[in-house]
Amino acid sequence: MNIQYEDQFSCPVCLDRLKEPVTIPCGHSYCMSCITDCWEQKEQEPPYRCPQCRESFSQRPLLKKNTLIAEMMETLQKTSLQTAAVECDVCTTEKNRAVKSCLQCLASFCQTHLQLHYQSPAFMKHKLVKASRNIQENICLNHGKLLEIYCQDDDQCICCLCTDNHKGHNVVSVDSEWISKKKELKEIKAACQKLIQERERGQQELSEAAKLLKSSAEEAVENIEKVFAELICSLEKKRSEIKEQIRAQEKTEIDRAEKLHKHLDQELTELRKRQTEIEKLLISDDQIHCLKSCQSVCVSPKSEDVPSFTQHTHLSFKDISISAFREVLEDVCQQQTARMYREVSNVHVAQTPEPKTPNAFWKFITVCI
């Protein structure tokens, strides 16, 4: 790794390259194992502190892998391996950095020793490539010759001596095959880029749809709370009105019953008084007195119909159909809630895609990888 990156991507605790990098709330990054061990020490108690800036946290921060730094570390590591200096194979004392590798010579050359390939006609036809440590991969393991032929039937790089085992096969030069493969790879890259753009657009649309769905759900919940609160308030009001009406009717009828009861008391008193006077006259021997008194008691009492409360058809409040009201209300609620359930179930952000069989495009990518 380049020295200029060492300090930026090293852990302040172990001073080595970040492994499983995590970032805490203050912004500093550590190896997950280093910061975990630091906070799990016996003497470490809340508040938890950053080992670098000493910022404190009342609760232990939740550690999650820093994907961005992890990817950068992986990229830098690959770049470091790819760009590692290749030494010149000709230098004897102090090894200089190689700038080119020769596929025919199977060696790497610095700028000084490479001049022979540019000046001598014997070396001018040699194929030079960027200095590489993997130059031996270009040599046939069986014959020690350069792999300069490509068998299309076997998808294999071969040397000129391997052609005996590939008679009748379609063979072309490695350069020709690579030109063809590069064209196909460019087409695949363009197709991948198109798919990436479509997927990114789909992600954006999905995020917007989810945001809209969440907003509409919040609004629907608020409306439901409001409607049901109003409905409950309305039912409470109707309950109070019906109770007041029952109590008012009860008072009216009780007052009337008491008035009638008082009137009946007066009639009973008068009737009992007359009955007593008549009984006295019947047992009296003073005929003259009885005849004079008969004039006032011989008037027949008026016979009026007295209402019978026990036989009155509307005497009880038990006939009020409260249960019927409840059944009707529950039936309406059941129908309407079932309708709302169906409407809620019909809300979808997107359909889940079904797995598809890999087509030739993806098969080709797999082969190339």
mmCIF file of C-alpha atoms in Angstrom, residues 56-362:
data_model
loop_
_atom_site.group_PDB
_atom_site.id
_atom_site.type_symbol
_atom_site.label_atom_id
_atom_site.label_comp_id
_atom_site.label_asym_id
_atom_site.label_seq_id
_atom_site.Cartn_x
_atom_site.Cartn_y
_atom_site.Cartn_z
ATOM 1 C CA SER A 56 -17.867 10.333 25.650
ATOM 2 C CA PHE A 57 -21.096 8.426 25.003
ATOM 3 C CA SER A 58 -23.643 7.699 27.731
ATOM 4 C CA GLN A 59 -24.593 4.430 26.042
ATOM 5 C CA ARG A 60 -22.310 2.045 24.227
ATOM 6 C CA PRO A 61 -22.592 2.813 20.487
ATOM 7 C CA LEU A 62 -23.831 0.043 18.224
ATOM 8 C CA LEU A 63 -20.944 -1.029 15.967
ATOM 9 C CA LYS A 64 -21.665 -1.668 12.301
ATOM 10 C CA LYS A 65 -19.225 -2.418 9.521
ATOM 11 C CA ASN A 66 -18.171 0.659 7.534
ATOM 12 C CA THR A 67 -18.832 -0.694 4.048
ATOM 13 C CA LEU A 68 -17.290 2.291 2.242
ATOM 14 C CA ILE A 69 -13.912 2.091 4.028
ATOM 15 C CA ALA A 70 -13.923 -1.721 3.734
ATOM 16 C CA GLU A 71 -14.389 -1.475 -0.043
ATOM 17 C CA MET A 72 -11.678 1.189 -0.292
ATOM 18 C CA MET A 73 -9.290 -0.998 1.717
ATOM 19 C CA GLU A 74 -10.003 -3.949 -0.570
ATOM 20 C CA THR A 75 -9.486 -1.804 -3.688
ATOM 21 C CA LEU A 76 -6.235 -0.328 -2.348
ATOM 22 C CA GLN A 77 -4.992 -3.791 -1.428
ATOM 23 C CA LYS A 78 -5.705 -5.109 -4.934
ATOM 24 C CA THR A 79 -4.068 -2.033 -6.472
ATOM 25 C CA SER A 80 -1.072 -2.500 -4.214
ATOM 26 C CA LEU A 81 -0.685 -6.112 -5.333
ATOM 27 C CA GLN A 82 -1.154 -5.249 -8.989
ATOM 28 C CA THR A 83 1.270 -2.327 -8.944
ATOM 29 C CA ALA A 84 3.932 -3.989 -6.810
ATOM 30 C CA ALA A 85 7.324 -3.336 -8.328
ATOM 31 C CA VAL A 86 8.606 -6.021 -10.681
ATOM 32 C CA GLU A 87 12.398 -6.236 -10.637
ATOM 33 C CA CYS A 88 14.541 -6.429 -13.740
ATOM 34 C CA ASP A 89 15.827 -9.968 -14.402
ATOM 35 C CA VAL A 90 19.056 -8.720 -16.039
ATOM 36 C CA CYS A 91 20.315 -6.359 -13.319
ATOM 37 C CA THR A 92 22.978 -8.108 -11.250
ATOM 38 C CA THR A 93 23.920 -5.735 -8.434
ATOM 39 C CA GLU A 94 21.143 -3.266 -7.603
ATOM 40 C CA LYS A 95 17.848 -4.437 -9.043
ATOM 41 C CA ASN A 96 16.022 -1.730 -11.004
ATOM 42 C CA ARG A 97 12.303 -1.654 -11.529
ATOM 43 C CA ALA A 98 11.141 -3.461 -14.659
ATOM 44 C CA VAL A 99 9.012 -1.545 -17.152
ATOM 45 C CA LYS A 100 8.262 -4.329 -19.655
ATOM 46 C CA SER A 101 8.089 -8.121 -19.769
ATOM 47 C CA CYS A 102 8.900 -10.127 -22.890
ATOM 48 C CA LEU A 103 6.707 -13.123 -23.669
ATOM 49 C CA GLN A 104 9.405 -14.728 -25.849
ATOM 50 C CA CYS A 105 12.305 -14.146 -23.449
ATOM 51 C CA LEU A 106 10.104 -14.893 -20.429
ATOM 52 C CA ALA A 107 11.891 -12.139 -18.552
ATOM 53 C CA SER A 108 11.270 -8.601 -17.328
ATOM 54 C CA PHE A 109 13.532 -5.656 -18.219
ATOM 55 C CA CYS A 110 14.251 -2.212 -16.816
ATOM 56 C CA GLN A 111 14.390 0.794 -19.120
ATOM 57 C CA THR A 112 18.137 0.333 -19.719
ATOM 58 C CA HIS A 113 18.140 -3.384 -20.524
ATOM 59 C CA LEU A 114 14.977 -3.044 -22.615
ATOM 60 C CA GLN A 115 16.801 -1.009 -25.273
ATOM 61 C CA LEU A 116 18.092 -4.206 -26.919
ATOM 62 C CA HIS A 117 14.517 -5.127 -27.841
ATOM 63 C CA TYR A 118 14.139 -1.779 -29.580
ATOM 64 C CA GLN A 119 17.518 -1.708 -31.302
ATOM 65 C CA SER A 120 18.322 -5.310 -32.289
ATOM 66 C CA PRO A 121 16.348 -6.767 -35.235
ATOM 67 C CA ALA A 122 16.492 -10.189 -33.555
ATOM 68 C CA PHE A 123 14.407 -8.924 -30.617
ATOM 69 C CA MET A 124 12.140 -6.431 -32.395
ATOM 70 C CA LYS A 125 9.577 -9.133 -33.180
ATOM 71 C CA HIS A 126 9.291 -10.175 -29.548
ATOM 72 C CA LYS A 127 6.002 -9.350 -27.856
ATOM 73 C CA LEU A 128 6.394 -6.892 -25.000
ATOM 74 C CA VAL A 129 3.732 -6.441 -22.327
ATOM 75 C CA LYS A 130 3.435 -4.440 -19.120
ATOM 76 C CA ALA A 131 5.869 -5.683 -16.480
ATOM 77 C CA SER A 132 4.191 -8.605 -14.686
ATOM 78 C CA ARG A 133 5.065 -11.179 -12.051
ATOM 79 C CA ASN A 134 2.729 -13.680 -13.712
ATOM 80 C CA ILE A 135 4.599 -13.986 -16.974
ATOM 81 C CA GLN A 136 5.010 -17.748 -16.493
ATOM 82 C CA GLU A 137 1.257 -18.116 -16.948
ATOM 83 C CA ASN A 138 1.807 -17.382 -20.652
ATOM 84 C CA ILE A 139 3.921 -20.521 -21.083
ATOM 85 C CA CYS A 140 2.618 -24.018 -21.890
ATOM 86 C CA LEU A 141 3.259 -26.333 -18.944
ATOM 87 C CA ASN A 142 3.704 -29.346 -21.236
ATOM 88 C CA HIS A 143 6.033 -27.904 -23.905
ATOM 89 C CA GLY A 144 7.460 -24.710 -22.381
ATOM 90 C CA LYS A 145 6.314 -22.730 -25.432
ATOM 91 C CA LEU A 146 4.377 -19.453 -25.580
ATOM 92 C CA LEU A 147 0.596 -19.821 -25.439
ATOM 93 C CA GLU A 148 -0.148 -17.942 -28.664
ATOM 94 C CA ILE A 149 -3.005 -20.047 -30.098
ATOM 95 C CA TYR A 150 -6.586 -20.279 -28.852
ATOM 96 C CA CYS A 151 -8.787 -23.373 -29.406
ATOM 97 C CA GLN A 152 -12.377 -22.177 -29.708
ATOM 98 C CA ASP A 153 -13.807 -25.697 -29.404
ATOM 99 C CA ASP A 154 -12.106 -26.348 -26.045
ATOM 100 C CA ASP A 155 -11.985 -22.706 -24.851
ATOM 101 C CA GLN A 156 -8.296 -23.168 -24.129
ATOM 102 C CA CYS A 157 -5.025 -21.351 -24.814
ATOM 103 C CA ILE A 158 -2.428 -23.670 -26.399
ATOM 104 C CA CYS A 159 1.072 -23.485 -27.856
ATOM 105 C CA CYS A 160 2.140 -24.395 -31.384
ATOM 106 C CA LEU A 161 3.071 -27.950 -30.299
ATOM 107 C CA CYS A 162 -0.346 -28.539 -28.688
ATOM 108 C CA THR A 163 -2.078 -28.294 -32.073
ATOM 109 C CA ASP A 164 -1.463 -32.008 -32.664
ATOM 110 C CA ASN A 165 -3.993 -32.746 -29.897
ATOM 111 C CA HIS A 166 -6.507 -30.238 -31.350
ATOM 112 C CA LYS A 167 -6.645 -31.423 -34.977
ATOM 113 C CA GLY A 168 -9.925 -30.483 -36.661
ATOM 114 C CA HIS A 169 -10.670 -27.843 -34.034
ATOM 115 C CA ASN A 170 -11.309 -24.187 -34.757
ATOM 116 C CA VAL A 171 -8.100 -22.441 -33.712
ATOM 117 C CA VAL A 172 -7.183 -18.765 -33.973
ATOM 118 C CA SER A 173 -4.438 -16.572 -32.607
ATOM 119 C CA VAL A 174 -4.682 -15.412 -29.012
ATOM 120 C CA ASP A 175 -4.636 -11.794 -30.223
ATOM 121 C CA SER A 176 -7.532 -12.423 -32.610
ATOM 122 C CA GLU A 177 -9.571 -14.226 -29.966
ATOM 123 C CA TRP A 178 -8.904 -11.477 -27.415
ATOM 124 C CA ILE A 179 -10.081 -8.815 -29.898
ATOM 125 C CA SER A 180 -13.296 -10.808 -30.372
ATOM 126 C CA LYS A 181 -13.716 -11.360 -26.618
ATOM 127 C CA LYS A 182 -13.078 -7.674 -25.913
ATOM 128 C CA LYS A 183 -15.864 -6.782 -28.320
ATOM 129 C CA GLU A 184 -18.224 -9.195 -26.564
ATOM 130 C CA LEU A 185 -17.138 -7.927 -23.157
ATOM 131 C CA LYS A 186 -17.800 -4.333 -24.224
ATOM 132 C CA GLU A 187 -21.298 -5.370 -25.320
ATOM 133 C CA ILE A 188 -21.821 -7.123 -21.975
ATOM 134 C CA LYS A 189 -20.503 -4.073 -20.153
ATOM 135 C CA ALA A 190 -22.972 -1.860 -22.038
ATOM 136 C CA ALA A 191 -25.797 -4.299 -21.264
ATOM 137 C CA CYS A 192 -24.761 -4.395 -17.600
ATOM 138 C CA GLN A 193 -24.673 -0.599 -17.508
ATOM 139 C CA LYS A 194 -28.164 -0.490 -18.984
ATOM 140 C CA LEU A 195 -29.397 -2.993 -16.404
ATOM 141 C CA ILE A 196 -27.695 -1.034 -13.630
ATOM 142 C CA GLN A 197 -29.447 2.145 -14.742
ATOM 143 C CA GLU A 198 -32.782 0.329 -14.908
ATOM 144 C CA ARG A 199 -32.268 -1.196 -11.451
ATOM 145 C CA GLU A 200 -31.175 2.152 -9.988
ATOM 146 C CA ARG A 201 -34.228 3.798 -11.526
ATOM 147 C CA GLY A 202 -36.340 0.968 -10.095
ATOM 148 C CA GLN A 203 -34.759 1.491 -6.675
ATOM 149 C CA GLN A 204 -35.506 5.211 -6.822
ATOM 150 C CA GLU A 205 -39.099 4.596 -7.891
ATOM 151 C CA LEU A 206 -39.459 1.970 -5.159
ATOM 152 C CA SER A 207 -38.080 4.351 -2.532
ATOM 153 C CA GLU A 208 -40.470 7.086 -3.639
ATOM 154 C CA ALA A 209 -43.365 4.620 -3.650
ATOM 155 C CA ALA A 210 -42.446 3.384 -0.155
ATOM 156 C CA LYS A 211 -42.195 6.988 1.048
ATOM 157 C CA LEU A 212 -45.612 7.783 -0.429
ATOM 158 C CA LEU A 213 -47.039 4.574 1.041
ATOM 159 C CA LYS A 214 -45.712 5.439 4.497
ATOM 160 C CA SER A 215 -47.093 8.978 4.266
ATOM 161 C CA SER A 216 -50.507 7.758 3.121
ATOM 162 C CA ALA A 217 -50.534 5.103 5.885
ATOM 163 C CA GLU A 218 -49.871 7.789 8.515
ATOM 164 C CA GLU A 219 -52.658 9.931 7.050
ATOM 165 C CA ALA A 220 -55.055 6.956 6.949
ATOM 166 C CA VAL A 221 -54.284 6.054 10.574
ATOM 167 C CA GLU A 222 -54.878 9.667 11.641
ATOM 168 C CA ASN A 223 -58.187 9.733 9.754
ATOM 169 C CA ILE A 224 -59.242 6.434 11.333
ATOM 170 C CA GLU A 225 -58.378 7.763 14.790
ATOM 171 C CA LYS A 226 -60.370 10.924 14.086
ATOM 172 C CA VAL A 227 -63.413 9.119 12.634
ATOM 173 C CA PHE A 228 -63.550 6.517 15.404
ATOM 174 C CA ALA A 229 -63.104 9.215 18.059
ATOM 175 C CA GLU A 230 -65.995 11.152 16.523
ATOM 176 C CA LEU A 231 -68.036 7.950 16.262
ATOM 177 C CA ILE A 232 -67.391 7.090 19.907
ATOM 178 C CA CYS A 233 -68.274 10.663 20.897
ATOM 179 C CA SER A 234 -71.483 10.447 18.861
ATOM 180 C CA LEU A 235 -72.432 7.132 20.478
ATOM 181 C CA GLU A 236 -71.716 8.571 23.917
ATOM 182 C CA LYS A 237 -73.967 11.534 23.088
ATOM 183 C CA LYS A 238 -76.781 9.287 21.839
ATOM 184 C CA ARG A 239 -76.432 7.122 24.949
ATOM 185 C CA SER A 240 -76.798 10.193 27.164
ATOM 186 C CA GLU A 241 -79.806 11.443 25.176
ATOM 187 C CA ILE A 242 -81.605 8.066 25.410
ATOM 188 C CA LYS A 243 -80.842 7.832 29.154
ATOM 189 C CA GLU A 244 -82.192 11.375 29.693
ATOM 190 C CA GLN A 245 -85.322 10.560 27.705
ATOM 191 C CA ILE A 246 -85.916 7.410 29.784
ATOM 192 C CA ARG A 247 -85.424 9.336 33.035
ATOM 193 C CA ALA A 248 -87.721 12.142 31.839
ATOM 194 C CA GLN A 249 -90.445 9.689 30.835
ATOM 195 C CA GLU A 250 -89.995 7.856 34.120
ATOM 196 C CA LYS A 251 -90.478 11.111 36.084
ATOM 197 C CA THR A 252 -93.530 12.116 34.048
ATOM 198 C CA GLU A 253 -95.264 8.805 34.575
ATOM 199 C CA ILE A 254 -94.291 8.577 38.272
ATOM 200 C CA ASP A 255 -95.669 12.110 38.854
ATOM 201 C CA ARG A 256 -98.893 11.158 37.134
ATOM 202 C CA ALA A 257 -99.122 7.954 39.174
ATOM 203 C CA GLU A 258 -98.570 9.886 42.404
ATOM 204 C CA LYS A 259 -101.256 12.420 41.454
ATOM 205 C CA LEU A 260 -103.679 9.636 40.687
ATOM 206 C CA HIS A 261 -102.682 7.890 43.920
ATOM 207 C CA LYS A 262 -103.510 11.054 45.891
ATOM 208 C CA HIS A 263 -106.865 11.368 44.150
ATOM 209 C CA LEU A 264 -107.646 7.744 44.988
ATOM 210 C CA ASP A 265 -106.682 8.368 48.616
ATOM 211 C CA GLN A 266 -109.230 11.197 48.803
ATOM 212 C CA GLU A 267 -111.954 9.048 47.283
ATOM 213 C CA LEU A 268 -111.168 6.188 49.662
ATOM 214 C CA THR A 269 -111.362 8.521 52.651
ATOM 215 C CA GLU A 270 -114.778 9.852 51.610
ATOM 216 C CA LEU A 271 -116.108 6.381 50.808
ATOM 217 C CA ARG A 272 -114.924 4.921 54.117
ATOM 218 C CA LYS A 273 -116.500 7.903 55.959
ATOM 219 C CA ARG A 274 -119.859 7.391 54.226
ATOM 220 C CA GLN A 275 -119.656 3.666 54.858
ATOM 221 C CA THR A 276 -119.157 4.309 58.599
ATOM 222 C CA GLU A 277 -122.123 6.707 58.730
ATOM 223 C CA ILE A 278 -124.341 4.188 56.951
ATOM 224 C CA GLU A 279 -123.320 1.442 59.387
ATOM 225 C CA LYS A 280 -124.215 3.724 62.319
ATOM 226 C CA LEU A 281 -127.662 4.459 60.856
ATOM 227 C CA LEU A 282 -128.350 0.790 60.263
ATOM 228 C CA ILE A 283 -127.843 -0.098 63.907
ATOM 229 C CA SER A 284 -129.609 3.025 65.304
ATOM 230 C CA ASP A 285 -133.106 2.751 66.896
ATOM 231 C CA ASP A 286 -133.882 6.422 66.410
ATOM 232 C CA GLN A 287 -135.898 6.197 63.220
ATOM 233 C CA ILE A 288 -136.600 9.930 63.006
ATOM 234 C CA HIS A 289 -132.925 10.763 63.215
ATOM 235 C CA CYS A 290 -132.050 8.072 60.671
ATOM 236 C CA LEU A 291 -134.623 9.337 58.194
ATOM 237 C CA LYS A 292 -133.293 12.877 58.487
ATOM 238 C CA SER A 293 -129.726 11.624 58.040
ATOM 239 C CA CYS A 294 -130.472 9.359 55.066
ATOM 240 C CA GLN A 295 -130.934 12.343 52.838
ATOM 241 C CA SER A 296 -127.179 13.058 52.936
ATOM 242 C CA VAL A 297 -125.852 9.486 52.753
ATOM 243 C CA CYS A 298 -128.308 7.908 50.338
ATOM 244 C CA VAL A 299 -126.664 9.491 47.306
ATOM 245 C CA SER A 300 -124.926 6.620 45.356
ATOM 246 C CA PRO A 301 -121.177 7.144 44.815
ATOM 247 C CA LYS A 302 -119.996 7.763 41.271
ATOM 248 C CA SER A 303 -118.457 4.682 39.672
ATOM 249 C CA GLU A 304 -115.370 5.721 37.669
ATOM 250 C CA ASP A 305 -112.942 3.379 35.881
ATOM 251 C CA VAL A 306 -109.654 3.116 37.767
ATOM 252 C CA PRO A 307 -106.622 2.273 35.550
ATOM 253 C CA SER A 308 -104.903 -1.034 36.247
ATOM 254 C CA PHE A 309 -101.113 -0.589 36.242
ATOM 255 C CA THR A 310 -100.406 -4.299 36.266
ATOM 256 C CA GLN A 311 -102.269 -4.837 33.012
ATOM 257 C CA HIS A 312 -100.942 -1.759 31.243
ATOM 258 C CA THR A 313 -99.225 -2.821 27.953
ATOM 259 C CA HIS A 314 -96.610 -0.022 28.036
ATOM 260 C CA LEU A 315 -95.823 -0.118 31.719
ATOM 261 C CA SER A 316 -92.187 -1.420 31.423
ATOM 262 C CA PHE A 317 -89.085 0.051 29.742
ATOM 263 C CA LYS A 318 -87.906 -3.508 29.096
ATOM 264 C CA ASP A 319 -89.569 -3.415 25.708
ATOM 265 C CA ILE A 320 -87.038 -0.883 24.401
ATOM 266 C CA SER A 321 -85.045 -2.749 21.690
ATOM 267 C CA ILE A 322 -81.486 -1.964 22.837
ATOM 268 C CA SER A 323 -80.230 -5.386 21.697
ATOM 269 C CA ALA A 324 -81.694 -4.809 18.224
ATOM 270 C CA PHE A 325 -79.861 -1.486 18.047
ATOM 271 C CA ARG A 326 -76.619 -3.238 19.005
ATOM 272 C CA GLU A 327 -77.107 -5.981 16.400
ATOM 273 C CA VAL A 328 -77.764 -3.471 13.637
ATOM 274 C CA LEU A 329 -74.744 -1.415 14.666
ATOM 275 C CA GLU A 330 -72.471 -4.464 14.865
ATOM 276 C CA ASP A 331 -73.683 -5.659 11.462
ATOM 277 C CA VAL A 332 -72.902 -2.306 9.857
ATOM 278 C CA CYS A 333 -69.489 -2.205 11.574
ATOM 279 C CA GLN A 334 -68.704 -5.748 10.405
ATOM 280 C CA GLN A 335 -69.576 -4.939 6.790
ATOM 281 C CA GLN A 336 -67.666 -1.675 6.740
ATOM 282 C CA THR A 337 -64.558 -3.060 8.476
ATOM 283 C CA ALA A 338 -64.516 -6.027 6.059
ATOM 284 C CA ARG A 339 -64.643 -3.548 3.167
ATOM 285 C CA MET A 340 -61.760 -1.543 4.656
ATOM 286 C CA TYR A 341 -59.755 -4.750 5.223
ATOM 287 C CA ARG A 342 -60.110 -5.582 1.523
ATOM 288 C CA GLU A 343 -59.055 -2.076 0.507
ATOM 289 C CA VAL A 344 -56.018 -2.212 2.834
ATOM 290 C CA SER A 345 -55.001 -5.641 1.446
ATOM 291 C CA ASN A 346 -55.098 -4.253 -2.099
ATOM 292 C CA VAL A 347 -52.388 -1.658 -1.363
ATOM 293 C CA HIS A 348 -49.036 -2.826 -2.855
ATOM 294 C CA VAL A 349 -45.740 -1.058 -3.508
ATOM 295 C CA ALA A 350 -44.649 -3.501 -6.205
ATOM 296 C CA GLN A 351 -45.060 -7.106 -7.263
ATOM 297 C CA THR A 352 -42.299 -9.491 -6.109
ATOM 298 C CA PRO A 353 -40.461 -10.702 -9.243
ATOM 299 C CA GLU A 354 -40.486 -14.438 -9.871
ATOM 300 C CA PRO A 355 -37.114 -16.212 -10.297
ATOM 301 C CA LYS A 356 -36.162 -16.483 -13.934
ATOM 302 C CA THR A 357 -34.004 -19.062 -15.684
ATOM 303 C CA PRO A 358 -30.594 -17.526 -16.563
ATOM 304 C CA ASN A 359 -30.550 -16.599 -20.237
ATOM 305 C CA ALA A 360 -27.622 -16.826 -22.636
ATOM 306 C CA PHE A 361 -26.435 -13.372 -21.604
ATOM 307 C CA TRP A 362 -25.938 -14.376 -17.975
#
